[in-house]
Amino acid sequence: MKVLVTVKRVIDYNVRVRIKADGSGVDLGNVKMAMNPFDEIAVEEAVRLREAGIATEVVAVSCGVLACQDTLRTALALGADRAILIQTDVDLQPLAVAKLLQAVALKEVPQLVILGKQAIDDDANQTGQMLAALLAWPQATFASTLRVADGKLQATREIDGGQETLEVALPAVVTADLRLNEPRYATLPNIMKAKKKPLEVSTPAELGVDVTPRLTTLKVVEPLKRQAVVMVADVAELVAHIAHIPQVATLRNEPRGN
Amino acid sequence: MAILILAEHDDGGLKSETLNVVTAAGKIGGEIHVLVAGSACSAAARAACQIAGVVKVLLADATHYAGQGAENTAALMHSLASAYTHILAPASSHGKDVLPRLAALLDVAQISDIVAVASPDTFVRPIYAGNALATVQSADAIKLVTVRVSAFEAAEQGRSAAVEPTSIACGPDLGLSRRIGREMSQSTRPELGAAKVVIAGGRGLASAENFHNLLEPLADKLGAAIGASRAAIDAGFVANDCQIGQTGKIVAPQLFIAIGISGAIQHVAGMRESKVIVAINKDPDAPIFQVADFGLVGDLFKLVPELTAAL
């Protein structure tokens, strides 16, 4: 079984973002970039499936600028067998990425595509679901465990207020939630080996996909700053400050001792 | 203009998220319809009829909508979409599962997790874990939008039903997916997303036992929901669905009390819009104090019981 796994190059999760002075977006110049953390989890899951003898090949795919090659090399160092970059300088939105991935999936014919559930830059949480729709495949989003057997996939999903388990036929699309696994670190020998693994470059035009953005970002601003913190000395002072909040005030008006 | 809202419900009743989405739809303007798709879900549809501002409630009741799987639900909505200028859903785990699938079927972009409506085609949404707010405009004929529930008030409910649910033709059972289990957390506390007061604990609590022993009495007293930072969940103090943050629950209660939480940006993303934020932490340099309104530095094992007793 072939597994396709997608990786996005994003601002490192530890970096505090700066907004451009003209409000046109977030400043990506001279900022540390890294693989989207949810995609690391997706890669780890794919590699574990191959190590367990369930997957035969793990193909990592990224869409974006040339520097996404670095992200793909990381995926290769984590254990992916080969990589595909769909190279473009266009600002890619989730629907465009889903269409590119659909085109790759139609060529590669994987039985399973694993994506991170969302990217930590645009926080859209759309691409996996869109890809599943375009392929008319079932989807198991926000997965926290996966089991693959007999052409079927069972996934436990994190949902509001609990969890549920789905069974879907393969081929299928899975999006990885935080607790699907703990990704490994790339070791130096594997980083060296990754440099020799195949990395193929294609373009949206070669795949016949129109990636023109559908949404226009009119402006990007900082959220309102909160008032500076008031540090209190003790619990009594704290209670005095929050006593006006209705849920606290109600308590304090009730007779004590009940 | 007409707006279709995908109701959040559990067949037997309507979930409060639906009410907040109705308010967001009201800011767009236009006739508001609500879709209740489920199995034996007429009670939820009747509840939707009582929401102020709702003109029509569409009821799609079939066994293949049990579990409200994304594949069948999106296919059903695909067949209804052409009558609408906007389709909205809460940015809940269900809304986030279904709406992007529908968007791709319709070949339109989706605008996720809006916190404000600027105009019928322009919306404000947080990006980068809420560290930036983007105003985005859609050129698509149908706007697909998920709504951050905590950013909109709940619409009035409980008017005498002026409308009756309209049963609609159900879509096909695609047979792509089958739910084989569901475990919901049993709790008598308010839901995190709807609670007026949230007590959240972090790694500073040091154990599951402390987490429960210290936070529950305080939450009981305030009628609060209990949440947690990722660190507390990874340490196994409490269930996954309690996570507050960029990828967990987004909350904006009247009062948020962060106990033993350092305040990583990913956590802050889920609570920064709370009206009043109180932080209790032993480390005076913890980043949580940068977003808090009131900070108390000290030993939480002493301070939390003291606070519980003082209220």
XYZ file of C-alpha atoms in Angstrom, chain A residues 11 13-17 19 26 28 38 41 93 95 98-99 117-127 129-134 136-142 144 147 152 154 157-169 177-179 214-236 238-239 241-242 244-248 251-252 256, chain B residues 8 17 67 70-71 92-94 96-98 100-105 107-113 122 125-140 176-185 196-197 221-222 230 233-234 240-241 243 246-249 254-255 257 265-266 271-278 280 289-297 303 306-307 309-311:
188
model
C 6.775 29.903 10.291
C 5.819 27.503 15.904
C 8.095 29.225 18.415
C 8.478 32.411 16.384
C 6.405 35.426 17.353
C 4.880 36.755 14.144
C 2.749 42.087 10.959
C 2.703 38.780 8.063
C 8.071 36.242 6.457
C 0.641 18.581 12.380
C 2.671 13.931 12.977
C -5.144 28.709 -0.729
C -8.816 24.716 -2.388
C -6.473 20.267 -2.569
C -6.698 20.351 -6.359
C -5.414 18.648 10.363
C -4.480 22.301 10.007
C -1.510 24.511 9.269
C -0.448 26.837 12.042
C -0.114 29.846 9.726
C -3.562 30.263 8.138
C -5.325 27.979 10.667
C -7.810 27.069 7.913
C -8.363 23.358 8.636
C -9.747 22.635 5.165
C -7.316 20.932 2.814
C -11.601 17.513 3.754
C -11.465 19.237 0.351
C -9.111 16.623 -1.050
C -11.418 13.836 0.152
C -14.367 15.527 -1.581
C -12.495 15.987 -4.863
C -14.893 11.182 -3.627
C -13.064 9.263 -0.893
C -14.114 8.906 2.745
C -12.431 11.146 5.280
C -11.341 10.605 8.868
C -10.452 14.024 10.227
C -8.767 14.899 13.543
C -5.948 10.302 17.281
C -5.607 0.989 12.446
C -10.250 -0.950 5.816
C -10.418 2.435 11.607
C -11.433 11.003 15.956
C -11.251 13.811 18.468
C -14.638 15.516 18.514
C -16.217 18.165 20.731
C -17.013 16.564 24.058
C -15.410 13.189 23.411
C -14.238 10.872 20.680
C -15.665 8.593 18.041
C -14.383 5.735 15.925
C -15.070 5.473 12.218
C -14.514 2.604 9.846
C -13.918 3.569 6.237
C -12.962 1.652 3.144
C -4.607 15.512 15.318
C -2.057 16.278 18.026
C -2.193 12.978 19.831
C -10.299 32.904 -4.628
C -10.046 34.975 -1.472
C -8.466 38.401 -1.290
C -6.835 39.498 1.934
C -7.745 43.165 2.328
C -5.718 43.782 5.455
C -3.946 42.082 8.332
C -3.815 43.762 11.733
C -2.705 42.937 15.248
C -5.430 41.942 17.676
C -6.372 44.526 20.279
C -3.864 44.648 23.091
C -5.234 43.752 26.481
C -4.845 46.121 29.416
C -1.630 45.641 31.366
C -1.898 43.076 34.139
C -2.636 44.147 37.698
C -0.521 42.033 40.027
C -2.281 41.401 43.324
C -0.664 40.534 46.627
C -3.117 37.963 47.930
C -6.419 36.146 47.428
C -8.417 38.843 49.224
C -7.928 39.218 43.870
C -11.482 38.580 45.052
C -11.082 42.814 41.808
C -13.378 40.109 40.436
C -18.250 42.591 40.207
C -18.395 39.681 37.752
C -21.983 38.375 37.931
C -21.059 34.739 38.610
C -18.853 35.853 41.504
C -21.992 33.825 45.238
C -20.959 36.616 47.490
C -22.470 31.818 53.680
C -25.222 21.641 15.594
C -23.500 26.749 18.949
C -23.645 10.144 13.370
C -19.227 14.412 6.641
C -19.647 12.482 3.388
C -17.077 23.017 15.844
C -15.501 19.644 15.162
C -18.613 18.804 13.108
C -14.999 21.848 10.434
C -15.459 18.290 9.182
C -18.378 18.967 6.839
C -14.679 22.190 3.644
C -15.925 18.998 1.997
C -18.980 20.895 0.769
C -16.784 23.794 -0.378
C -14.759 21.496 -2.618
C -17.933 19.905 -4.027
C -15.691 24.546 -6.093
C -15.709 27.536 -3.746
C -13.272 28.752 -1.135
C -14.164 28.539 2.545
C -13.592 31.238 5.119
C -12.798 29.539 8.399
C -13.523 30.602 11.931
C -15.977 40.279 3.701
C -10.723 35.825 10.909
C -7.758 35.112 13.158
C -4.597 33.631 11.667
C -1.305 32.590 13.278
C -3.008 31.407 16.468
C -4.862 34.691 16.813
C -1.690 36.773 16.692
C -3.045 38.465 13.565
C -6.518 39.260 12.298
C -7.070 39.035 8.547
C -9.921 40.729 6.688
C -10.725 38.538 3.693
C -13.086 39.043 0.794
C -14.675 36.220 -1.169
C -15.422 36.468 -4.883
C -17.352 33.193 -4.947
C -18.275 5.596 2.493
C -18.024 5.658 6.242
C -19.490 3.912 9.244
C -19.362 5.027 12.856
C -18.535 2.079 15.066
C -18.144 3.798 18.405
C -18.560 7.027 20.263
C -17.567 7.900 23.805
C -18.665 11.229 25.138
C -17.239 12.670 28.330
C -19.610 31.853 31.609
C -16.696 30.874 33.826
C -18.636 26.921 43.363
C -18.579 29.113 40.264
C -1.875 21.017 26.214
C -3.476 16.904 28.746
C -0.245 15.396 27.491
C -8.313 15.475 25.425
C -11.552 17.317 24.771
C -7.855 21.264 25.636
C -5.168 27.054 18.807
C -6.117 23.512 17.953
C -8.487 22.773 20.791
C -11.442 24.664 22.157
C -16.850 36.277 31.420
C -14.148 34.953 33.721
C -8.955 31.527 35.708
C 1.008 31.247 22.468
C -0.865 28.153 21.322
C -8.596 32.105 25.661
C -7.312 35.597 24.906
C -10.794 36.949 24.146
C -12.078 36.106 27.628
C -13.573 39.155 29.320
C -11.560 38.881 32.542
C -8.471 36.699 32.833
C -7.012 35.741 36.194
C -2.196 32.111 39.307
C 0.760 37.316 32.955
C 1.109 39.199 29.666
C -2.499 38.427 28.761
C -3.972 38.320 32.273
C -5.964 41.165 33.813
C -5.144 40.062 37.344
C -2.111 38.063 38.347
C -1.268 36.328 41.573
C 2.210 34.888 42.057
C -3.774 29.802 46.842
C -7.854 29.835 49.658
C -9.634 31.320 46.662
C -12.924 29.338 50.404
C -12.987 33.102 49.911
C -15.695 33.097 47.210
